[in-house]
Coordinates of C-alpha atoms and ligand atoms in Angstrom, one line a residue:
T627 CA 21.7 11.4 37.5
Q628 CA 23.2 8.7 39.8
T629 CA 19.8 8.1 41.4
A630 CA 18.2 7.7 38.0
V631 CA 20.9 5.1 37.1
K632 CA 20.2 3.3 40.4
D633 CA 16.5 3.3 39.8
I634 CA 17.0 1.8 36.3
V635 CA 19.3 -0.9 37.4
E636 CA 17.4 -1.9 40.6
A637 CA 14.2 -2.6 38.7
Y638 CA 15.9 -5.6 36.9
P639 CA 16.6 -9.0 38.3
A640 CA 20.1 -8.7 40.0
K641 CA 22.0 -10.5 37.3
V642 CA 20.5 -8.5 34.5
G643 CA 20.9 -5.2 36.4
K644 CA 24.6 -6.0 36.9
K645 CA 25.0 -6.4 33.2
R646 CA 23.1 -3.3 32.2
A647 CA 25.0 -1.2 34.7
K648 CA 28.1 -1.6 32.5
H649 CA 26.2 0.0 29.6
I650 CA 25.3 3.1 31.5
V651 CA 27.9 5.7 32.2
V652 CA 27.7 9.1 33.9
R653 CA 30.2 11.3 32.0
D654 CA 33.2 12.5 34.0
P655 CA 35.9 14.1 32.0
N656 CA 38.2 13.9 35.1
I657 CA 38.4 10.1 34.6
P658 CA 41.0 9.8 31.8
E659 CA 39.8 6.6 30.2
Q660 CA 36.2 6.2 30.9
T661 CA 34.9 2.9 29.4
I662 CA 31.5 1.6 28.5
E663 CA 30.3 -1.9 27.5
A664 CA 29.0 -2.1 23.9
N665 CA 28.5 -4.5 21.0
V666 CA 27.4 -7.5 23.1
R667 CA 24.1 -9.5 23.1
T668 CA 20.9 -8.0 24.3
T669 CA 19.5 -9.9 27.3
P670 CA 16.5 -11.9 26.0
G671 CA 13.2 -10.3 27.2
I672 CA 14.5 -6.7 27.2
I673 CA 13.0 -4.6 24.4
T674 CA 15.6 -2.4 22.6
Q675 CA 15.8 -0.7 19.2
R676 CA 18.3 -3.0 17.6
G677 CA 17.9 -4.8 14.2
C678 CA 19.7 -7.7 12.6
A679 CA 22.7 -8.5 10.4
F680 CA 20.5 -8.6 7.2
A681 CA 19.3 -5.1 8.0
G682 CA 22.9 -3.9 8.4
C683 CA 24.1 -5.6 5.2
K684 CA 21.3 -5.3 2.6
G685 CA 19.3 -2.5 4.1
V686 CA 22.1 -0.2 5.2
V687 CA 25.4 -0.7 3.3
V688 CA 24.7 -2.6 0.1
G689 CA 21.1 -1.5 -0.7
P690 CA 21.8 2.1 -1.5
I691 CA 23.9 1.3 -4.6
G692 CA 21.0 2.3 -6.8
D693 CA 21.8 0.9 -10.3
V694 CA 22.3 -2.7 -9.0
V695 CA 19.6 -5.2 -8.4
H696 CA 19.6 -6.5 -4.8
I697 CA 17.9 -9.8 -4.5
V698 CA 16.8 -11.1 -1.0
H699 CA 16.9 -14.8 -0.8
G700 CA 14.4 -15.6 1.9
P701 CA 10.7 -15.6 2.9
V702 CA 8.9 -12.5 1.6
G703 CA 8.5 -10.8 5.0
C704 CA 12.2 -9.8 5.3
S705 CA 11.9 -7.9 2.0
Y706 CA 8.4 -6.5 2.4
Y707 CA 9.0 -5.0 5.8
S708 CA 12.3 -3.4 4.7
W709 CA 11.0 -2.1 1.5
L710 CA 11.7 1.7 1.1
I711 CA 11.8 2.4 4.8
R712 CA 15.3 3.8 5.0
R713 CA 14.8 6.6 2.5
N714 CA 18.2 6.3 0.8
Q715 CA 18.0 8.2 -2.4
F716 CA 19.6 7.8 -5.8
R717 CA 19.7 9.6 -9.2
A718 CA 20.2 7.5 -12.3
R719 CA 23.5 7.8 -14.1
A720 CA 24.1 7.6 -17.9
N721 CA 22.9 4.0 -18.0
G722 CA 19.5 5.1 -16.8
R723 CA 19.2 2.4 -14.2
N724 CA 17.6 3.1 -10.9
F725 CA 16.2 0.2 -8.8
V726 CA 15.9 1.8 -5.4
N727 CA 12.1 1.7 -5.5
Y728 CA 12.0 -2.0 -6.3
C729 CA 11.9 -4.9 -4.0
F730 CA 13.4 -8.2 -5.3
T731 CA 12.9 -11.4 -3.4
T732 CA 12.9 -15.1 -4.1
D733 CA 9.8 -15.5 -1.8
L734 CA 10.9 -18.7 -0.1
T735 CA 8.0 -20.9 1.0
E736 CA 7.6 -24.1 3.1
H737 CA 8.3 -26.2 0.1
D738 CA 11.6 -24.5 -0.6
I739 CA 12.6 -24.7 3.1
V740 CA 12.1 -28.5 2.9
F741 CA 13.6 -29.2 -0.5
G742 CA 16.0 -26.2 -0.9
G743 CA 15.7 -22.9 -2.6
M744 CA 18.8 -22.8 -4.9
N745 CA 16.8 -23.3 -8.1
K746 CA 14.5 -20.5 -7.2
L747 CA 17.5 -18.3 -6.7
R748 CA 18.9 -19.2 -10.1
Q749 CA 15.6 -18.4 -11.7
A750 CA 15.3 -15.1 -9.8
I751 CA 18.7 -14.0 -10.9
Q752 CA 17.9 -14.9 -14.5
E753 CA 14.6 -13.1 -14.4
A754 CA 16.0 -10.0 -12.9
Y755 CA 18.7 -10.0 -15.6
D756 CA 16.3 -10.5 -18.5
L757 CA 13.9 -7.8 -17.3
F758 CA 16.4 -5.1 -16.2
Q759 CA 19.9 -5.8 -17.5
P760 CA 21.6 -4.4 -14.4
P761 CA 25.4 -3.8 -14.5
A762 CA 25.6 -6.1 -11.4
I763 CA 23.4 -8.1 -9.0
T764 CA 23.8 -8.8 -5.3
V765 CA 22.2 -11.7 -3.3
H766 CA 21.4 -11.5 0.4
S767 CA 20.4 -14.5 2.5
T768 CA 18.0 -14.2 5.5
C769 CA 17.9 -16.4 8.6
P770 CA 16.1 -19.6 7.2
V771 CA 18.5 -19.8 4.3
G772 CA 21.4 -20.1 6.6
L773 CA 19.6 -22.8 8.5
I774 CA 18.8 -24.9 5.5
G775 CA 22.3 -24.3 4.0
D776 CA 21.5 -23.1 0.4
D777 CA 24.8 -22.4 -1.3
I778 CA 24.2 -18.8 -2.4
Q779 CA 27.9 -18.2 -3.1
G780 CA 27.9 -21.2 -5.5
V781 CA 24.8 -20.2 -7.3
S782 CA 26.0 -16.6 -7.7
R783 CA 29.3 -17.7 -9.1
E784 CA 27.7 -20.0 -11.6
M785 CA 25.2 -17.3 -12.7
S786 CA 27.9 -14.6 -12.9
E787 CA 29.8 -16.8 -15.3
K788 CA 26.7 -17.5 -17.3
L789 CA 25.5 -13.9 -17.6
G790 CA 28.9 -12.2 -17.7
I791 CA 28.2 -9.6 -14.9
S792 CA 29.3 -9.3 -11.3
I793 CA 27.0 -11.2 -9.0
V794 CA 28.0 -10.9 -5.3
A795 CA 26.5 -13.1 -2.6
F796 CA 26.3 -11.9 1.0
N797 CA 25.8 -14.4 3.8
C798 CA 24.1 -11.9 6.0
E799 CA 21.6 -14.1 7.8
G800 CA 20.0 -12.0 10.5
Y801 CA 21.3 -14.1 13.3
K802 CA 24.9 -13.7 12.2
G803 CA 25.8 -11.1 14.9
V804 CA 24.3 -9.3 17.9
S805 CA 22.9 -6.4 15.7
Q806 CA 23.1 -4.6 12.4
S807 CA 26.8 -4.1 13.0
A808 CA 27.7 -7.6 11.9
G809 CA 26.0 -6.9 8.6
H810 CA 28.0 -3.8 8.0
H811 CA 31.2 -5.8 8.3
I812 CA 29.9 -8.6 6.0
A813 CA 28.9 -5.9 3.4
N814 CA 32.3 -4.2 3.6
N815 CA 34.0 -7.5 3.0
G816 CA 31.9 -8.3 0.0
F817 CA 32.3 -4.9 -1.6
F818 CA 36.0 -4.9 -1.1
K819 CA 36.7 -8.3 -2.5
N820 CA 34.4 -8.0 -5.5
W821 CA 34.1 -4.3 -6.6
I822 CA 36.6 -1.9 -5.1
G823 CA 39.2 -1.1 -7.7
T824 CA 38.2 -3.8 -10.1
N825 CA 38.2 -1.4 -13.1
E826 CA 41.9 -1.6 -13.9
E827 CA 41.5 0.4 -17.1
A828 CA 40.2 3.5 -15.4
E829 CA 42.5 6.4 -15.8
E830 CA 44.0 8.6 -13.1
V831 CA 42.1 11.7 -12.1
E832 CA 43.9 14.9 -11.4
G833 CA 42.9 17.3 -8.7
Y834 CA 41.5 17.0 -5.2
T835 CA 39.7 13.7 -5.4
V836 CA 37.8 11.9 -2.6
N837 CA 35.4 9.1 -1.9
L838 CA 32.5 9.8 0.3
M839 CA 32.1 6.9 2.6
G840 CA 29.6 6.0 5.3
E841 CA 27.1 8.5 3.9
Y842 CA 23.8 7.0 2.8
N843 CA 21.9 9.9 1.2
I844 CA 19.0 9.7 3.6
G845 CA 16.6 12.5 2.6
G846 CA 19.1 13.8 0.1
D847 CA 22.0 14.5 2.6
T848 CA 24.7 13.4 0.2
W849 CA 23.6 15.9 -2.5
E850 CA 23.9 18.8 -0.1
I851 CA 27.3 17.6 1.0
E852 CA 28.4 17.2 -2.7
R853 CA 27.1 20.7 -3.6
V854 CA 29.4 22.2 -1.1
L855 CA 32.4 20.0 -1.9
E856 CA 32.0 20.8 -5.6
K857 CA 31.9 24.5 -4.8
C858 CA 35.2 24.1 -3.1
G859 CA 36.7 22.3 -6.1
I860 CA 36.7 18.8 -4.5
Q861 CA 35.7 16.0 -6.8
V862 CA 33.8 13.0 -5.5
I863 CA 35.0 9.8 -7.3
S864 CA 32.7 7.3 -5.6
K865 CA 30.1 7.1 -2.9
L866 CA 29.7 4.2 -0.5
S867 CA 27.0 3.9 -0.6
G868 CA 24.4 6.7 -0.6
D869 CA 23.7 7.7 -4.2
G870 CA 26.4 5.1 -5.1
S871 CA 26.7 3.4 -8.4
Y872 CA 28.4 0.1 -9.5
D873 CA 30.8 1.7 -12.0
E874 CA 31.9 4.4 -9.6
A875 CA 32.6 1.8 -6.9
T876 CA 34.9 -0.1 -9.3
E877 CA 36.9 3.1 -9.8
S878 CA 37.1 4.2 -6.1
H879 CA 40.8 3.3 -5.9
L880 CA 41.5 6.4 -7.9
A881 CA 40.6 8.9 -5.1
K882 CA 43.4 10.5 -3.1
L883 CA 41.5 10.6 0.1
N884 CA 38.6 8.7 1.8
L885 CA 36.2 10.8 3.8
V886 CA 34.6 8.6 6.5
M887 CA 31.3 10.0 7.7
C888 CA 29.8 7.0 9.6
H889 CA 32.8 5.3 11.2
R890 CA 30.8 2.4 12.5
S891 CA 29.5 1.1 9.2
I892 CA 32.5 1.7 7.0
N893 CA 35.7 1.7 9.0
Y894 CA 36.6 -1.7 7.7
M895 CA 36.6 -0.5 4.1
A896 CA 38.6 2.6 4.9
D897 CA 41.3 0.5 6.6
M898 CA 41.4 -2.1 3.8
M899 CA 41.6 0.5 1.1
E900 CA 44.5 2.2 2.9
T901 CA 46.4 -1.1 3.2
K902 CA 45.8 -2.1 -0.4
F903 CA 46.0 1.1 -2.3
G904 CA 47.6 3.6 0.2
I905 CA 44.6 5.9 0.2
P906 CA 44.5 7.6 3.6
W907 CA 41.3 8.4 5.4
I908 CA 39.9 11.0 7.7
K909 CA 36.9 11.1 9.9
V910 CA 34.4 13.9 9.0
N911 CA 31.0 15.0 10.2
F912 CA 28.9 17.0 7.8
I913 CA 25.9 17.3 10.2
G914 CA 25.9 20.8 11.7
V915 CA 27.3 24.0 10.2
N916 CA 30.3 24.3 12.5
A917 CA 31.0 20.5 12.1
F918 CA 30.8 21.0 8.3
A919 CA 33.3 23.9 8.4
K920 CA 35.6 21.8 10.7
S921 CA 35.5 18.9 8.3
L922 CA 36.3 21.1 5.3
R923 CA 39.3 22.6 7.1
K924 CA 40.5 19.0 7.8
I925 CA 40.3 18.3 4.1
A926 CA 42.3 21.4 3.4
E927 CA 44.9 20.4 5.9
V928 CA 45.4 17.0 4.2
F929 CA 45.8 18.5 0.6
D930 CA 47.8 21.3 2.1
D931 CA 47.5 23.5 -1.0
P932 CA 47.1 27.3 -0.3
E933 CA 44.8 27.7 -3.3
L934 CA 42.4 25.0 -2.0
T935 CA 42.6 26.3 1.5
E936 CA 41.7 29.8 0.4
R937 CA 38.8 28.5 -1.7
I938 CA 37.5 26.5 1.2
E939 CA 37.6 29.5 3.5
T940 CA 35.7 31.6 1.0
V941 CA 33.0 28.9 0.7
I942 CA 32.7 28.5 4.5
A943 CA 32.3 32.3 4.9
E944 CA 29.6 32.5 2.2
E945 CA 27.7 29.4 3.3
M946 CA 27.9 30.5 7.0
A947 CA 26.6 33.9 6.3
E948 CA 23.7 32.6 4.3
T949 CA 22.8 30.0 6.9
E950 CA 23.3 32.1 10.0
A951 CA 20.8 34.7 8.7
Q952 CA 18.2 31.9 8.7
L953 CA 19.2 30.1 11.8
A954 CA 19.2 33.1 14.2
T955 CA 15.4 33.2 14.8
Y956 CA 15.2 29.5 15.4
R957 CA 18.2 29.6 17.8
E958 CA 16.4 32.3 19.8
R959 CA 13.4 30.0 20.3
L960 CA 15.5 26.8 21.0
T961 CA 18.4 28.0 23.1
G962 CA 18.6 26.2 26.4
K963 CA 16.3 23.3 25.4
T964 CA 17.5 19.8 26.2
V965 CA 17.7 16.7 24.1
F966 CA 18.1 12.9 24.4
L967 CA 19.6 11.1 21.4
F968 CA 19.3 7.4 20.7
V969 CA 20.4 6.4 17.2
G970 CA 22.3 3.5 15.6
G971 CA 26.0 3.9 15.6
S972 CA 26.9 7.5 14.5
R973 CA 24.1 9.9 14.5
A974 CA 23.8 10.1 18.3
H975 CA 27.2 11.7 18.1
H976 CA 26.9 13.6 14.8
Y977 CA 23.6 15.3 15.6
Q978 CA 25.0 16.7 18.9
E979 CA 26.9 19.3 16.8
L980 CA 23.8 20.4 15.0
F981 CA 21.8 20.7 18.2
A982 CA 24.7 22.8 19.6
D983 CA 24.4 25.1 16.6
L984 CA 20.8 25.6 17.7
G985 CA 21.8 26.3 21.3
M986 CA 20.4 22.9 22.4
K987 CA 22.1 20.6 24.9
T988 CA 22.3 16.9 24.7
V989 CA 21.9 15.5 28.2
V990 CA 21.5 11.7 27.5
A991 CA 22.9 9.9 24.4
G992 CA 23.5 6.4 23.3
Y993 CA 24.0 4.1 20.3
E994 CA 22.0 1.0 19.5
F995 CA 24.8 -1.1 18.3
A996 CA 28.1 0.9 18.1
H997 CA 31.3 -0.5 19.4
R998 CA 33.4 0.9 22.2
D999 CA 35.6 2.8 19.8
D1000 CA 32.6 4.8 18.7
Y1001 CA 32.1 5.9 22.3
E1002 CA 35.7 6.0 23.6
G1003 CA 37.6 6.7 20.4
R1004 CA 40.0 4.5 18.4
D1005 CA 42.6 4.6 21.1
A1006 CA 40.3 2.0 22.8
L1007 CA 40.8 -0.5 19.9
P1008 CA 43.7 -2.4 21.4
N1009 CA 41.7 -2.9 24.7
I1010 CA 38.6 -4.4 23.1
K1011 CA 38.2 -8.1 23.6
I1012 CA 37.1 -9.9 20.5
D1013 CA 34.3 -12.2 21.7
A1014 CA 32.9 -15.3 20.0
D1015 CA 30.1 -13.3 18.3
S1016 CA 32.5 -10.9 16.6
R1017 CA 34.9 -13.8 15.7
N1018 CA 32.0 -15.3 13.7
I1019 CA 32.4 -12.6 11.1
E1020 CA 35.2 -13.0 8.5
E1021 CA 38.2 -10.7 9.0
I1022 CA 39.9 -10.2 5.7
H1023 CA 43.7 -10.0 5.7
V1024 CA 44.6 -7.4 3.1
K1025 CA 48.1 -6.9 1.6
Q1026 CA 49.6 -4.0 -0.4
D1027 CA 48.7 -4.2 -4.1
P1028 CA 52.1 -4.7 -5.7
E1029 CA 51.3 -2.5 -8.7
R1030 CA 48.6 -0.1 -7.5
Y1031 CA 49.7 0.8 -3.9
N1032 CA 50.4 4.5 -4.4
P1033 CA 50.0 6.9 -1.4
P1034 CA 49.1 10.2 -2.9
F1035 CA 51.0 12.3 -0.4
S1036 CA 54.7 12.5 0.3
E1037 CA 56.2 10.5 3.3
E1038 CA 57.0 13.8 4.9
A1039 CA 53.5 15.1 4.6
L1040 CA 52.1 11.8 5.9
A1041 CA 54.4 11.9 8.9
K1042 CA 53.4 15.4 9.7
M1043 CA 49.7 14.4 9.6
E1044 CA 50.4 11.4 11.8
T1045 CA 52.0 13.7 14.4
N1046 CA 48.9 15.9 14.2
N1047 CA 46.5 12.9 14.4
T1048 CA 44.8 14.2 11.2
L1049 CA 44.5 10.8 9.6
K1050 CA 42.7 7.6 10.8
D1051 CA 41.6 9.3 14.0
Y1052 CA 38.2 9.2 15.7
K1053 CA 37.8 10.3 19.3
G1054 CA 34.3 9.0 19.7
M1055 CA 31.2 10.5 21.3
M1056 CA 32.4 10.5 24.9
P1057 CA 34.9 13.4 24.9
D1058 CA 32.2 15.6 23.4
M1059 CA 29.7 15.0 26.2
G1060 CA 29.7 17.4 29.1
E1061 CA 30.2 16.5 32.8
G1062 CA 27.2 14.8 34.4
T1063 CA 25.6 13.8 31.1
L1064 CA 24.6 10.2 30.6
L1065 CA 25.6 7.6 28.1
V1066 CA 23.3 4.6 27.6
D1067 CA 24.3 1.9 25.2
N1068 CA 21.5 -0.2 23.6
I1069 CA 18.8 1.5 25.7
S1070 CA 15.7 -0.4 26.7
H1071 CA 12.1 0.9 26.9
H1072 CA 12.1 0.6 30.6
E1073 CA 15.3 2.7 30.9
L1074 CA 13.8 5.3 28.5
D1075 CA 10.7 5.6 30.6
V1076 CA 12.7 6.2 33.8
L1077 CA 14.9 8.8 32.1
I1078 CA 12.0 10.7 30.5
E1079 CA 10.3 10.9 33.9
R1080 CA 13.4 12.1 35.6
F1081 CA 14.8 14.6 33.1
K1082 CA 11.7 15.6 31.1
P1083 CA 13.7 16.6 28.0
D1084 CA 12.3 19.0 25.4
L1085 CA 13.0 16.7 22.5
I1086 CA 14.1 13.1 21.8
G1087 CA 15.9 12.2 18.6
S1088 CA 15.3 8.5 18.0
G1089 CA 13.6 6.0 15.6
I1090 CA 10.2 4.5 14.8
K1091 CA 10.4 1.8 17.4
D1092 CA 10.2 4.2 20.3
K1093 CA 8.7 7.3 18.6
Y1094 CA 5.2 6.7 19.8
V1095 CA 6.2 5.4 23.2
I1096 CA 7.9 8.8 23.7
E1097 CA 5.1 11.0 22.2
K1098 CA 2.5 9.2 24.4
L1099 CA 4.5 10.5 27.3
G1100 CA 4.1 14.1 26.0
I1101 CA 7.6 14.6 24.6
P1102 CA 8.1 15.4 20.9
C1103 CA 10.3 12.8 19.0
K1104 CA 12.3 13.7 15.9
Q1105 CA 13.2 10.7 14.0
L1106 CA 16.9 10.8 13.1
H1107 CA 16.9 7.6 11.0
N1108 CA 14.3 8.4 8.3
Y1109 CA 14.0 12.1 9.2
D1110 CA 10.2 11.8 9.6
Y1111 CA 10.0 11.9 5.8
G1112 CA 11.9 15.3 5.6
G1113 CA 15.5 16.3 4.9
P1114 CA 18.1 16.9 3.9
F1115 CA 19.5 17.7 7.3
A1116 CA 23.2 17.6 6.4
G1117 CA 25.3 20.6 5.5
F1118 CA 24.4 24.3 5.6
R1119 CA 21.0 24.2 3.9
G1120 CA 20.1 21.0 5.7
A1121 CA 20.7 22.7 9.1
V1122 CA 18.0 25.3 8.2
N1123 CA 15.5 22.5 7.3
F1124 CA 16.4 20.8 10.6
A1125 CA 16.0 23.9 12.7
K1126 CA 12.5 24.5 11.2
D1127 CA 11.4 21.0 11.9
V1128 CA 12.8 21.0 15.5
D1129 CA 11.2 24.4 16.2
L1130 CA 7.8 23.1 15.0
R1131 CA 8.0 20.1 17.3
V1132 CA 9.5 21.7 20.4
N1133 CA 7.5 24.9 20.4
T1134 CA 4.1 23.7 19.5
P1135 CA 1.7 24.0 22.5
V1136 CA 0.1 20.6 21.8
W1137 CA 2.4 18.6 24.1
K1138 CA 1.0 20.0 27.2
Y1139 CA -2.4 18.6 26.4
V1140 CA -1.0 15.1 26.0
K1141 CA -1.7 12.8 28.9
A1142 CA -0.7 9.2 28.8
P1143 CA -4.0 7.1 28.4
W1144 CA -3.4 5.3 31.7
L1145 CA -3.3 8.6 33.5
N1146 CA -6.7 9.8 32.3
Ligands
CFM1330 FE1 25.9 4.7 10.3 FE2 23.7 5.2 9.2 FE3 24.1 5.3 11.8 FE4 24.2 2.9 10.5 FE5 21.4 2.6 10.8 FE6 21.0 4.9 9.4 FE7 21.4 4.9 12.0 MO1 19.2 3.9 11.0 S1 24.9 3.5 8.7 S2 25.3 3.7 12.1 S3 23.0 1.1 10.6 S4 24.8 6.6 10.4 S5 20.2 2.9 9.2 S6 22.2 5.9 7.8 S7 20.0 6.0 10.8 S8 20.6 3.1 12.6 S9 22.8 6.1 13.3
HCA1331 C1 17.6 -0.5 10.3 C2 17.2 0.7 9.5 C3 16.9 1.9 10.4 C4 15.6 1.7 11.2 C5 15.0 3.0 11.6 C6 14.2 3.0 12.9 C7 16.8 3.1 9.5 O1 18.3 -0.4 11.4 O2 17.4 -1.6 9.9 O3 14.4 2.2 13.8 O4 13.5 4.0 13.0 O5 17.5 4.0 9.7 O6 16.0 3.0 8.5 O7 18.0 2.1 11.3

């Protein structure tokens, strides 16, 4: 492994190699606080898988709210090339609205870039309102809008007063940060300031209530998670943002517990809701059957009610038995196979548990744009330097709501959970990786080539930007962003879908006939 790292680094010009070396770590559990460089600019000229702040804001966090019209203020390409690619799914609520298949854009052209596009934005908002009567609208600016300075906040305020609905503007120009991550933060801020808890009339809800956060319903994952939660008697108040709706978001302050699936994209919101309303949060992972069971038990621990705990144990036993019967054959065919995982900011960790259920071992893993706490755990937070790129993004200072701050658990119970590290804790990917495995942050295509040649993994979990690079080298690639048009992969039933898909890829004989074109 060390030689592979040396080969990678030495192929770069010295200065670049020195920088990249800090993003590549051979896991050694004997070093108590292993660190890795993350969330910094990609060196120009290096090809990696990262996207932009607009993708992180509109595409990832805001877009999945399905009954809201999301207008992109910018040239048509930003909308067109992000239209429907992420596969976040939505089912209409009572109002019948479902806009996830639509693509709304102001289609800025040269004329607007020179003379300004604010009028066009006003018209687009009016037109969308007249045609669709959505309960709310969001506006997202792309790079050129930031450069010409259109006041999207002003236009949205003005139109919100005129039309009497919530219109929220997000200044998520692509260049705002070093990756999608900046867009997550901008989206969290906009949601929190404008929507969260704004329905003051909503009445309290009894029982075990939660918000599902940082779950985006790719391929229907959220629905499988909800199926099991409901079976346990746990009620989901709102979802941010997969299968999320505007009305539910305005009532999210009523939940007693926030379940954080993707820490990277929604940790800001979880912390802000805790400060303002006193709702505690726990980190969960619903990918993998053992991970799902662990997460359910964590929920049981928080509510600390023997009746719920018992019901959860019954559900786990039932679901496990049903799933195990189906997974066994796949496990036989997959045990001992090796995987590389390169996904955005969570899944390179979450999917390790599902692969472990199948007997497969993750030998190299990395995030595209996660921060050090997603690798090293939240204990690293005080040691992370805030650089100029991060300082660029607004940090909201939240206070306790004088009337509505109402922690749902007793001080004693909260203190006990604090001692047990149940709440607000995420240990990151690193502790779950075995000795000698490799972590590579923001991997480049050159690095990927070297590692494939060296380790010849049986499967790589990654995305569209490197899928065909990988497959041309004779290694199957399972897309873990859009699921190669399949899914759900979350939860118990999802694990079976996944096992089937992975088995088809890994065990087909076709790969041994693939020879890179330049080797023919
Ligand atoms: Fe969170 Fe996501 Fe991810 Fe992410 Fe993404 Fe995604 Fe991803 Mo693609 S929110 S960080 S910005 S889990 S879109 S649903 S698959 S890169 S690992
Ligand atoms: C994004 C979205 C993406 C891209 C997927 C990929 C997704 O980052 O803008 O690179 O294959 O999950 O759809 O992450």
